[in-house]
Amino acid sequence: MKKILITGATGQIGSELTPVLRQKFGGENVIAAGHKREPDREILGSGPYFALDVRDKQTLQALVADNGVDTVFHLASLLSAVAEEHPQRAWDINMNGLTNILEIAREYRCAVFFPSSIAAFGPLTPPDNTPQDTIQHPNTMYGITKVAGELLSDYYHHRFGVDTRGVRFPGLISHKALPGGGTTDYAVHIFYAALTNKHYDCFLKRDTKLDMMYMPDAIQAAIQIMESDSKQLTHRNGYNITAMSFAPEQLAAEIKKHIPHFTISYTIDPIRQSIAESWPRHIDDSTARDEWQWAPQYNLSATVKDMLDKLSHRIKTNREVV
Ligand code: SER
């Protein structure tokens, strides 16, 4: 990794991966690309930024060719709930964006990181200790694009020798940028509500368990898999990774330890509830642990403590949340 392109750089993952990679590899060597014309100051001020649509292959290609890009973190994607509202658009952005990236990577010999998701599983998948290799038959457009993305990334590796790698992220908890329309977003919104209103109205049922991870672990996973010796990787794409699994009532109880007056109510959104029920409750990530020494640092209590510290500071100092 010497010259890196990040698509979706202004999104939930990108806005945290970009500064970490710039710190590590030098600001000028990490090109951020996103759909926003005006990204936040941190991204604009620390290295190159280009506003682009990943469906625009010509612009993408010029960016890679002109800058000698050797690694792409392809994060641009619509998330699960918004993809159910706009399924054709989700297919267009998620699949045509990835196809463009893989084709360009083939031509310019770039390595590609592709984030898949627990959404790549479906109602027929064993929901507990979900194995690395199991039934993948999602019934959401987002999940369909994630399975197809895993397969396409594998295909470009064995057919054309492109160095593709990726993980299945669980719900990601972070305080810098809000997620854009996912099913696991409640686990981010609840912190904002706890610190401001001391009350949160949750759109998932109290006992709906899902895998989750704090953003620093997700960033570590993305970098670690790209830096692993490729000989260690038998799967390459779609490695199960998780850090914890909890239901809304467990997260609320942990927040209550810090904010005793915090309360939670439940008004179920049927679309997001049915998406959540089609996903595993807890995946088995032992393959990633064995093959590239994946080891998360944050469990539920460490995540809640750090989120409340960082977010309350952000709210007090009025720093923008993007
Ligand atoms: N966090 C994502 C979503 O809820 C899952 O990959 O859509």
mmCIF file of C-alpha atoms and ligand atoms in Angstrom:
data_model
loop_
_atom_site.group_PDB
_atom_site.id
_atom_site.type_symbol
_atom_site.label_atom_id
_atom_site.label_comp_id
_atom_site.label_asym_id
_atom_site.label_seq_id
_atom_site.Cartn_x
_atom_site.Cartn_y
_atom_site.Cartn_z
ATOM 1 C CA MET A 1 0.000 0.000 0.000
ATOM 2 C CA LYS A 2 1.666 3.175 -1.184
ATOM 3 C CA LYS A 3 -0.979 5.148 -3.007
ATOM 4 C CA ILE A 4 -4.501 4.605 -1.749
ATOM 5 C CA LEU A 5 -7.951 5.575 -3.033
ATOM 6 C CA ILE A 6 -10.920 5.511 -0.640
ATOM 7 C CA THR A 7 -14.406 5.666 -2.149
ATOM 8 C CA GLY A 8 -17.241 6.572 0.204
ATOM 9 C CA ALA A 9 -14.658 8.569 2.157
ATOM 10 C CA THR A 10 -17.258 10.860 3.719
ATOM 11 C CA GLY A 11 -19.405 7.983 4.987
ATOM 12 C CA GLN A 12 -19.534 6.288 8.378
ATOM 13 C CA ILE A 13 -16.440 4.113 7.820
ATOM 14 C CA GLY A 14 -14.610 6.375 5.358
ATOM 15 C CA SER A 15 -14.603 9.421 7.600
ATOM 16 C CA GLU A 16 -12.619 7.413 10.176
ATOM 17 C CA LEU A 17 -10.509 5.251 7.850
ATOM 18 C CA THR A 18 -9.278 8.264 5.850
ATOM 19 C CA PRO A 19 -7.507 10.066 8.734
ATOM 20 C CA VAL A 20 -5.999 6.810 10.048
ATOM 21 C CA LEU A 21 -4.554 5.895 6.643
ATOM 22 C CA ARG A 22 -3.339 9.460 6.089
ATOM 23 C CA GLN A 23 -1.554 9.358 9.418
ATOM 24 C CA LYS A 24 0.079 6.068 8.483
ATOM 25 C CA PHE A 25 0.934 6.610 4.814
ATOM 26 C CA GLY A 26 1.063 10.427 4.464
ATOM 27 C CA GLY A 27 -1.825 12.743 3.581
ATOM 28 C CA GLU A 28 -0.880 13.135 -0.078
ATOM 29 C CA ASN A 29 -0.815 9.340 -0.551
ATOM 30 C CA VAL A 30 -4.418 8.788 0.478
ATOM 31 C CA ILE A 31 -6.986 10.125 -1.993
ATOM 32 C CA ALA A 32 -10.440 10.529 -0.522
ATOM 33 C CA ALA A 33 -13.423 10.368 -2.881
ATOM 34 C CA GLY A 34 -17.047 10.830 -1.951
ATOM 35 C CA HIS A 35 -20.336 12.049 -3.297
ATOM 36 C CA LYS A 36 -20.330 15.231 -1.194
ATOM 37 C CA ARG A 37 -19.099 18.427 -2.844
ATOM 38 C CA GLU A 38 -18.151 19.799 0.592
ATOM 39 C CA PRO A 39 -16.782 17.130 2.929
ATOM 40 C CA ASP A 40 -15.827 17.989 6.501
ATOM 41 C CA ARG A 41 -12.741 20.074 7.185
ATOM 42 C CA GLU A 42 -10.670 17.191 8.497
ATOM 43 C CA ILE A 43 -10.891 15.305 5.196
ATOM 44 C CA LEU A 44 -10.449 18.422 3.029
ATOM 45 C CA GLY A 45 -7.531 19.746 5.031
ATOM 46 C CA SER A 46 -5.439 16.591 5.359
ATOM 47 C CA GLY A 47 -5.037 15.412 1.744
ATOM 48 C CA PRO A 48 -6.591 15.279 -1.716
ATOM 49 C CA TYR A 49 -10.380 15.018 -2.034
ATOM 50 C CA PHE A 50 -12.483 14.438 -5.162
ATOM 51 C CA ALA A 51 -16.266 14.573 -5.407
ATOM 52 C CA LEU A 52 -17.312 11.666 -7.600
ATOM 53 C CA ASP A 53 -19.997 9.093 -8.292
ATOM 54 C CA VAL A 54 -18.607 5.539 -8.331
ATOM 55 C CA ARG A 55 -20.846 4.792 -11.312
ATOM 56 C CA ASP A 56 -18.739 7.235 -13.344
ATOM 57 C CA LYS A 57 -16.050 4.847 -14.565
ATOM 58 C CA GLN A 58 -14.149 7.369 -16.653
ATOM 59 C CA THR A 59 -13.529 9.724 -13.757
ATOM 60 C CA LEU A 60 -12.601 6.826 -11.471
ATOM 61 C CA GLN A 61 -10.200 5.454 -14.031
ATOM 62 C CA ALA A 62 -8.522 8.831 -14.541
ATOM 63 C CA LEU A 63 -8.125 9.206 -10.781
ATOM 64 C CA VAL A 64 -6.413 5.822 -10.483
ATOM 65 C CA ALA A 65 -4.239 6.275 -13.585
ATOM 66 C CA ASP A 66 -3.174 9.876 -12.929
ATOM 67 C CA ASN A 67 -2.240 9.197 -9.324
ATOM 68 C CA GLY A 68 -0.653 5.744 -9.628
ATOM 69 C CA VAL A 69 -3.149 4.254 -7.158
ATOM 70 C CA ASP A 70 -2.171 0.728 -6.011
ATOM 71 C CA THR A 71 -4.881 0.039 -3.385
ATOM 72 C CA VAL A 72 -8.597 0.873 -3.298
ATOM 73 C CA PHE A 73 -10.813 0.751 -0.212
ATOM 74 C CA HIS A 74 -14.185 0.664 -1.937
ATOM 75 C CA LEU A 75 -16.619 1.811 0.756
ATOM 76 C CA ALA A 76 -19.260 3.619 -1.329
ATOM 77 C CA SER A 77 -22.577 1.805 -0.938
ATOM 78 C CA LEU A 78 -26.222 2.272 0.022
ATOM 79 C CA LEU A 79 -27.098 0.612 3.364
ATOM 80 C CA SER A 80 -29.861 -1.891 4.050
ATOM 81 C CA ALA A 81 -32.924 0.204 4.968
ATOM 82 C CA VAL A 82 -32.414 2.839 2.301
ATOM 83 C CA ALA A 83 -31.711 0.066 -0.228
ATOM 84 C CA GLU A 84 -35.162 -1.416 0.539
ATOM 85 C CA GLU A 85 -36.689 1.993 -0.256
ATOM 86 C CA HIS A 86 -34.746 2.287 -3.517
ATOM 87 C CA PRO A 87 -33.825 -1.246 -4.629
ATOM 88 C CA GLN A 88 -32.962 -0.408 -8.249
ATOM 89 C CA ARG A 89 -30.784 2.495 -7.163
ATOM 90 C CA ALA A 90 -29.063 0.270 -4.586
ATOM 91 C CA TRP A 91 -28.275 -2.336 -7.241
ATOM 92 C CA ASP A 92 -26.992 0.399 -9.543
ATOM 93 C CA ILE A 93 -24.691 2.042 -6.996
ATOM 94 C CA ASN A 94 -23.558 -1.059 -5.115
ATOM 95 C CA MET A 95 -23.006 -3.353 -8.110
ATOM 96 C CA ASN A 96 -22.005 -0.986 -10.909
ATOM 97 C CA GLY A 97 -19.738 0.888 -8.505
ATOM 98 C CA LEU A 98 -17.980 -2.364 -7.562
ATOM 99 C CA THR A 99 -17.786 -3.589 -11.167
ATOM 100 C CA ASN A 100 -16.104 -0.329 -12.152
ATOM 101 C CA ILE A 101 -13.598 -0.619 -9.315
ATOM 102 C CA LEU A 102 -12.764 -4.254 -10.100
ATOM 103 C CA GLU A 103 -12.318 -3.563 -13.810
ATOM 104 C CA ILE A 104 -10.034 -0.619 -13.087
ATOM 105 C CA ALA A 105 -8.141 -2.713 -10.516
ATOM 106 C CA ARG A 106 -7.645 -5.410 -13.162
ATOM 107 C CA GLU A 107 -6.236 -2.913 -15.634
ATOM 108 C CA TYR A 108 -4.035 -0.970 -13.195
ATOM 109 C CA ARG A 109 -3.109 -3.902 -10.902
ATOM 110 C CA CYS A 110 -4.641 -2.453 -7.737
ATOM 111 C CA ALA A 111 -5.510 -4.353 -4.560
ATOM 112 C CA VAL A 112 -9.172 -3.908 -3.535
ATOM 113 C CA PHE A 113 -10.840 -3.971 -0.103
ATOM 114 C CA PHE A 114 -14.576 -4.734 -0.315
ATOM 115 C CA PRO A 115 -16.720 -4.456 2.823
ATOM 116 C CA SER A 116 -19.390 -7.131 2.902
ATOM 117 C CA SER A 117 -21.839 -7.432 5.783
ATOM 118 C CA ILE A 118 -23.829 -9.710 8.074
ATOM 119 C CA ALA A 119 -26.561 -8.807 5.556
ATOM 120 C CA ALA A 120 -24.955 -11.300 3.146
ATOM 121 C CA PHE A 121 -26.755 -13.988 5.189
ATOM 122 C CA GLY A 122 -30.489 -14.575 5.167
ATOM 123 C CA PRO A 123 -33.401 -16.326 6.857
ATOM 124 C CA LEU A 124 -32.126 -19.801 5.896
ATOM 125 C CA THR A 125 -28.710 -19.216 7.481
ATOM 126 C CA PRO A 126 -28.103 -20.751 10.937
ATOM 127 C CA PRO A 127 -28.546 -17.645 13.156
ATOM 128 C CA ASP A 128 -26.269 -18.689 16.023
ATOM 129 C CA ASN A 129 -22.531 -19.183 15.641
ATOM 130 C CA THR A 130 -23.099 -18.654 11.924
ATOM 131 C CA PRO A 131 -20.202 -20.444 10.224
ATOM 132 C CA GLN A 132 -17.827 -18.819 7.752
ATOM 133 C CA ASP A 133 -19.107 -21.079 4.980
ATOM 134 C CA THR A 134 -22.859 -21.559 5.138
ATOM 135 C CA ILE A 135 -26.131 -20.830 3.356
ATOM 136 C CA GLN A 136 -26.205 -17.299 1.920
ATOM 137 C CA HIS A 137 -29.640 -16.517 0.622
ATOM 138 C CA PRO A 138 -30.470 -12.924 1.635
ATOM 139 C CA ASN A 139 -33.910 -11.473 0.995
ATOM 140 C CA THR A 140 -32.883 -7.803 0.990
ATOM 141 C CA MET A 141 -31.462 -5.865 -1.947
ATOM 142 C CA TYR A 142 -28.540 -4.740 0.209
ATOM 143 C CA GLY A 143 -27.743 -8.340 1.137
ATOM 144 C CA ILE A 144 -28.034 -9.453 -2.476
ATOM 145 C CA THR A 145 -25.496 -6.813 -3.526
ATOM 146 C CA LYS A 146 -23.186 -7.929 -0.717
ATOM 147 C CA VAL A 147 -23.244 -11.643 -1.662
ATOM 148 C CA ALA A 148 -22.824 -10.733 -5.316
ATOM 149 C CA GLY A 149 -19.977 -8.416 -4.314
ATOM 150 C CA GLU A 150 -18.199 -11.184 -2.392
ATOM 151 C CA LEU A 151 -18.564 -13.561 -5.343
ATOM 152 C CA LEU A 152 -17.471 -10.982 -7.889
ATOM 153 C CA SER A 153 -14.438 -10.052 -5.801
ATOM 154 C CA ASP A 154 -13.490 -13.748 -5.512
ATOM 155 C CA TYR A 155 -14.019 -14.131 -9.257
ATOM 156 C CA TYR A 156 -11.695 -11.235 -10.096
ATOM 157 C CA HIS A 157 -9.083 -12.835 -7.870
ATOM 158 C CA HIS A 158 -9.118 -16.327 -9.330
ATOM 159 C CA ARG A 159 -9.894 -15.320 -12.918
ATOM 160 C CA PHE A 160 -7.727 -12.219 -13.287
ATOM 161 C CA GLY A 161 -5.372 -12.351 -10.296
ATOM 162 C CA VAL A 162 -6.697 -9.136 -8.733
ATOM 163 C CA ASP A 163 -5.703 -8.943 -5.053
ATOM 164 C CA THR A 164 -9.222 -8.617 -3.617
ATOM 165 C CA ARG A 165 -9.836 -8.941 0.131
ATOM 166 C CA GLY A 166 -12.771 -8.246 2.397
ATOM 167 C CA VAL A 167 -14.731 -8.848 5.570
ATOM 168 C CA ARG A 168 -18.366 -9.156 6.603
ATOM 169 C CA PHE A 169 -18.824 -6.208 8.938
ATOM 170 C CA PRO A 170 -21.487 -6.360 11.639
ATOM 171 C CA GLY A 171 -23.350 -3.206 12.735
ATOM 172 C CA LEU A 172 -20.770 -0.466 13.291
ATOM 173 C CA ILE A 173 -20.926 1.938 16.227
ATOM 174 C CA SER A 174 -19.193 5.292 15.825
ATOM 175 C CA HIS A 175 -19.374 8.928 16.906
ATOM 176 C CA LYS A 176 -17.885 10.790 13.962
ATOM 177 C CA ALA A 177 -20.271 10.315 11.043
ATOM 178 C CA LEU A 178 -23.800 8.982 11.212
ATOM 179 C CA PRO A 179 -24.591 5.811 9.284
ATOM 180 C CA GLY A 180 -26.797 6.444 6.269
ATOM 181 C CA GLY A 181 -29.950 4.378 6.534
ATOM 182 C CA GLY A 182 -28.956 1.003 7.953
ATOM 183 C CA THR A 183 -30.797 -1.441 10.195
ATOM 184 C CA THR A 184 -28.161 -1.379 12.921
ATOM 185 C CA ASP A 185 -28.234 2.458 13.104
ATOM 186 C CA TYR A 186 -30.219 2.335 16.338
ATOM 187 C CA ALA A 187 -26.988 1.363 18.099
ATOM 188 C CA VAL A 188 -25.522 4.737 17.057
ATOM 189 C CA HIS A 189 -28.602 6.961 17.425
ATOM 190 C CA ILE A 190 -29.238 5.720 20.947
ATOM 191 C CA PHE A 191 -26.043 7.450 22.169
ATOM 192 C CA TYR A 192 -27.044 10.844 20.738
ATOM 193 C CA ALA A 193 -30.477 10.487 22.317
ATOM 194 C CA ALA A 194 -29.056 9.353 25.675
ATOM 195 C CA LEU A 195 -26.774 12.390 25.880
ATOM 196 C CA THR A 196 -29.347 14.936 24.759
ATOM 197 C CA ASN A 197 -32.945 13.838 25.609
ATOM 198 C CA LYS A 198 -32.088 10.997 28.022
ATOM 199 C CA HIS A 199 -34.670 8.983 26.121
ATOM 200 C CA TYR A 200 -34.567 6.878 22.973
ATOM 201 C CA ASP A 201 -37.426 5.424 20.974
ATOM 202 C CA CYS A 202 -36.001 2.311 19.319
ATOM 203 C CA PHE A 203 -37.210 1.000 15.948
ATOM 204 C CA LEU A 204 -36.162 -2.616 16.663
ATOM 205 C CA LYS A 205 -37.719 -4.931 19.268
ATOM 206 C CA ARG A 206 -36.042 -5.006 22.678
ATOM 207 C CA ASP A 207 -34.686 -8.538 22.242
ATOM 208 C CA THR A 208 -33.473 -8.437 18.613
ATOM 209 C CA LYS A 209 -29.864 -9.554 18.866
ATOM 210 C CA LEU A 210 -27.306 -8.616 16.214
ATOM 211 C CA ASP A 211 -23.531 -8.608 15.864
ATOM 212 C CA MET A 212 -21.867 -5.251 16.459
ATOM 213 C CA MET A 213 -18.430 -3.638 16.495
ATOM 214 C CA TYR A 214 -16.903 -0.346 17.608
ATOM 215 C CA MET A 215 -15.384 1.634 14.749
ATOM 216 C CA PRO A 216 -11.716 1.502 15.872
ATOM 217 C CA ASP A 217 -11.881 -2.296 15.567
ATOM 218 C CA ALA A 218 -13.492 -2.046 12.115
ATOM 219 C CA ILE A 219 -10.726 0.285 10.915
ATOM 220 C CA GLN A 220 -8.107 -2.057 12.343
ATOM 221 C CA ALA A 221 -9.733 -5.021 10.553
ATOM 222 C CA ALA A 222 -9.740 -3.266 7.162
ATOM 223 C CA ILE A 223 -6.068 -2.300 7.428
ATOM 224 C CA GLN A 224 -4.977 -5.593 8.954
ATOM 225 C CA ILE A 225 -6.491 -7.782 6.251
ATOM 226 C CA MET A 226 -4.958 -5.618 3.510
ATOM 227 C CA GLU A 227 -1.544 -5.892 5.161
ATOM 228 C CA SER A 228 -1.743 -9.664 5.788
ATOM 229 C CA ASP A 229 0.452 -12.054 3.896
ATOM 230 C CA SER A 230 -1.787 -13.218 1.035
ATOM 231 C CA LYS A 231 -0.573 -16.810 1.527
ATOM 232 C CA GLN A 232 -2.432 -16.869 4.871
ATOM 233 C CA LEU A 233 -5.778 -16.062 3.250
ATOM 234 C CA THR A 234 -7.822 -19.020 2.079
ATOM 235 C CA HIS A 235 -11.077 -17.114 1.730
ATOM 236 C CA ARG A 236 -9.934 -13.608 0.722
ATOM 237 C CA ASN A 237 -13.442 -12.098 0.636
ATOM 238 C CA GLY A 238 -16.287 -12.154 3.082
ATOM 239 C CA TYR A 239 -14.459 -13.076 6.299
ATOM 240 C CA ASN A 240 -16.898 -13.193 9.219
ATOM 241 C CA ILE A 241 -15.780 -10.720 11.878
ATOM 242 C CA THR A 242 -17.559 -9.603 15.033
ATOM 243 C CA ALA A 243 -16.745 -8.024 18.377
ATOM 244 C CA MET A 244 -19.967 -8.456 20.380
ATOM 245 C CA SER A 245 -23.600 -9.400 19.989
ATOM 246 C CA PHE A 246 -26.412 -7.666 21.847
ATOM 247 C CA ALA A 247 -30.065 -6.653 21.719
ATOM 248 C CA PRO A 248 -31.373 -3.072 22.208
ATOM 249 C CA GLU A 249 -32.372 -3.768 25.833
ATOM 250 C CA GLN A 250 -28.817 -4.872 26.681
ATOM 251 C CA LEU A 251 -27.301 -1.767 25.105
ATOM 252 C CA ALA A 252 -29.811 0.407 26.976
ATOM 253 C CA ALA A 253 -28.907 -1.288 30.274
ATOM 254 C CA GLU A 254 -25.207 -0.630 29.682
ATOM 255 C CA ILE A 255 -25.882 3.055 28.876
ATOM 256 C CA LYS A 256 -27.998 3.310 32.042
ATOM 257 C CA LYS A 257 -24.927 2.432 34.105
ATOM 258 C CA HIS A 258 -23.478 5.795 33.015
ATOM 259 C CA ILE A 259 -26.708 7.800 32.603
ATOM 260 C CA PRO A 260 -29.076 6.468 35.307
ATOM 261 C CA HIS A 261 -32.096 8.511 34.122
ATOM 262 C CA PHE A 262 -31.866 7.170 30.590
ATOM 263 C CA THR A 263 -35.033 5.446 29.361
ATOM 264 C CA ILE A 264 -35.888 3.528 26.220
ATOM 265 C CA SER A 265 -39.202 2.831 24.467
ATOM 266 C CA TYR A 266 -39.930 0.727 21.402
ATOM 267 C CA THR A 267 -41.882 1.741 18.285
ATOM 268 C CA ILE A 268 -41.154 -0.993 15.801
ATOM 269 C CA ASP A 269 -40.382 -0.188 12.172
ATOM 270 C CA PRO A 270 -41.669 -3.305 10.374
ATOM 271 C CA ILE A 271 -39.213 -3.013 7.473
ATOM 272 C CA ARG A 272 -36.091 -2.717 9.599
ATOM 273 C CA GLN A 273 -37.392 -5.310 12.066
ATOM 274 C CA SER A 274 -37.875 -7.847 9.289
ATOM 275 C CA ILE A 275 -34.423 -7.056 7.870
ATOM 276 C CA ALA A 276 -32.877 -7.581 11.329
ATOM 277 C CA GLU A 277 -34.749 -10.857 11.800
ATOM 278 C CA SER A 278 -33.331 -12.159 8.533
ATOM 279 C CA TRP A 279 -29.744 -11.648 9.808
ATOM 280 C CA PRO A 280 -27.755 -13.862 12.211
ATOM 281 C CA ARG A 281 -27.804 -13.235 15.955
ATOM 282 C CA HIS A 282 -24.147 -14.060 16.370
ATOM 283 C CA ILE A 283 -21.578 -15.052 13.777
ATOM 284 C CA ASP A 284 -18.517 -17.256 14.241
ATOM 285 C CA ASP A 285 -15.387 -15.339 13.264
ATOM 286 C CA SER A 286 -12.818 -18.030 14.106
ATOM 287 C CA THR A 287 -11.611 -18.289 10.490
ATOM 288 C CA ALA A 288 -10.524 -14.620 10.504
ATOM 289 C CA ARG A 289 -8.962 -15.108 13.936
ATOM 290 C CA ASP A 290 -6.992 -18.137 12.680
ATOM 291 C CA GLU A 291 -6.014 -16.909 9.233
ATOM 292 C CA TRP A 292 -5.045 -13.290 9.826
ATOM 293 C CA GLN A 293 -5.120 -12.987 13.628
ATOM 294 C CA TRP A 294 -8.255 -10.862 13.815
ATOM 295 C CA ALA A 295 -8.755 -9.810 17.460
ATOM 296 C CA PRO A 296 -11.163 -7.011 18.433
ATOM 297 C CA GLN A 297 -10.299 -4.743 21.369
ATOM 298 C CA TYR A 298 -13.727 -3.350 22.356
ATOM 299 C CA ASN A 299 -16.519 -5.300 24.051
ATOM 300 C CA LEU A 300 -19.917 -3.807 24.974
ATOM 301 C CA SER A 301 -18.852 -2.050 28.173
ATOM 302 C CA ALA A 302 -15.650 -0.602 26.642
ATOM 303 C CA THR A 303 -17.598 0.580 23.590
ATOM 304 C CA VAL A 304 -20.324 2.287 25.629
ATOM 305 C CA LYS A 305 -17.811 4.024 27.880
ATOM 306 C CA ASP A 306 -15.710 5.320 24.994
ATOM 307 C CA MET A 307 -18.737 6.337 22.885
ATOM 308 C CA LEU A 308 -20.221 8.359 25.749
ATOM 309 C CA ASP A 309 -16.868 10.040 26.507
ATOM 310 C CA LYS A 310 -16.127 10.952 22.900
ATOM 311 C CA LEU A 311 -19.645 11.914 21.901
ATOM 312 C CA SER A 312 -20.308 14.076 24.939
ATOM 313 C CA HIS A 313 -17.054 15.909 24.226
ATOM 314 C CA ARG A 314 -18.104 16.340 20.594
ATOM 315 C CA ILE A 315 -21.534 17.645 21.621
ATOM 316 C CA LYS A 316 -20.050 20.015 24.263
ATOM 317 C CA THR A 317 -17.514 21.473 21.883
ATOM 318 C CA ASN A 318 -20.178 21.622 19.174
ATOM 319 C CA ARG A 319 -18.024 19.755 16.695
ATOM 320 C CA GLU A 320 -19.800 18.882 13.522
ATOM 321 C CA VAL A 321 -21.228 15.443 13.157
ATOM 322 C CA VAL A 322 -21.181 14.604 9.475
HETATM 323 N N1 SER B 1 -24.955 -1.733 9.243
HETATM 324 C C1 SER B 1 -25.467 -2.221 8.008
HETATM 325 C C2 SER B 1 -26.914 -1.939 7.871
HETATM 326 O O1 SER B 1 -27.584 -1.928 8.876
HETATM 327 C C3 SER B 1 -25.223 -3.694 7.893
HETATM 328 O O2 SER B 1 -24.143 -3.923 7.092
HETATM 329 O O3 SER B 1 -27.365 -1.790 6.785
#
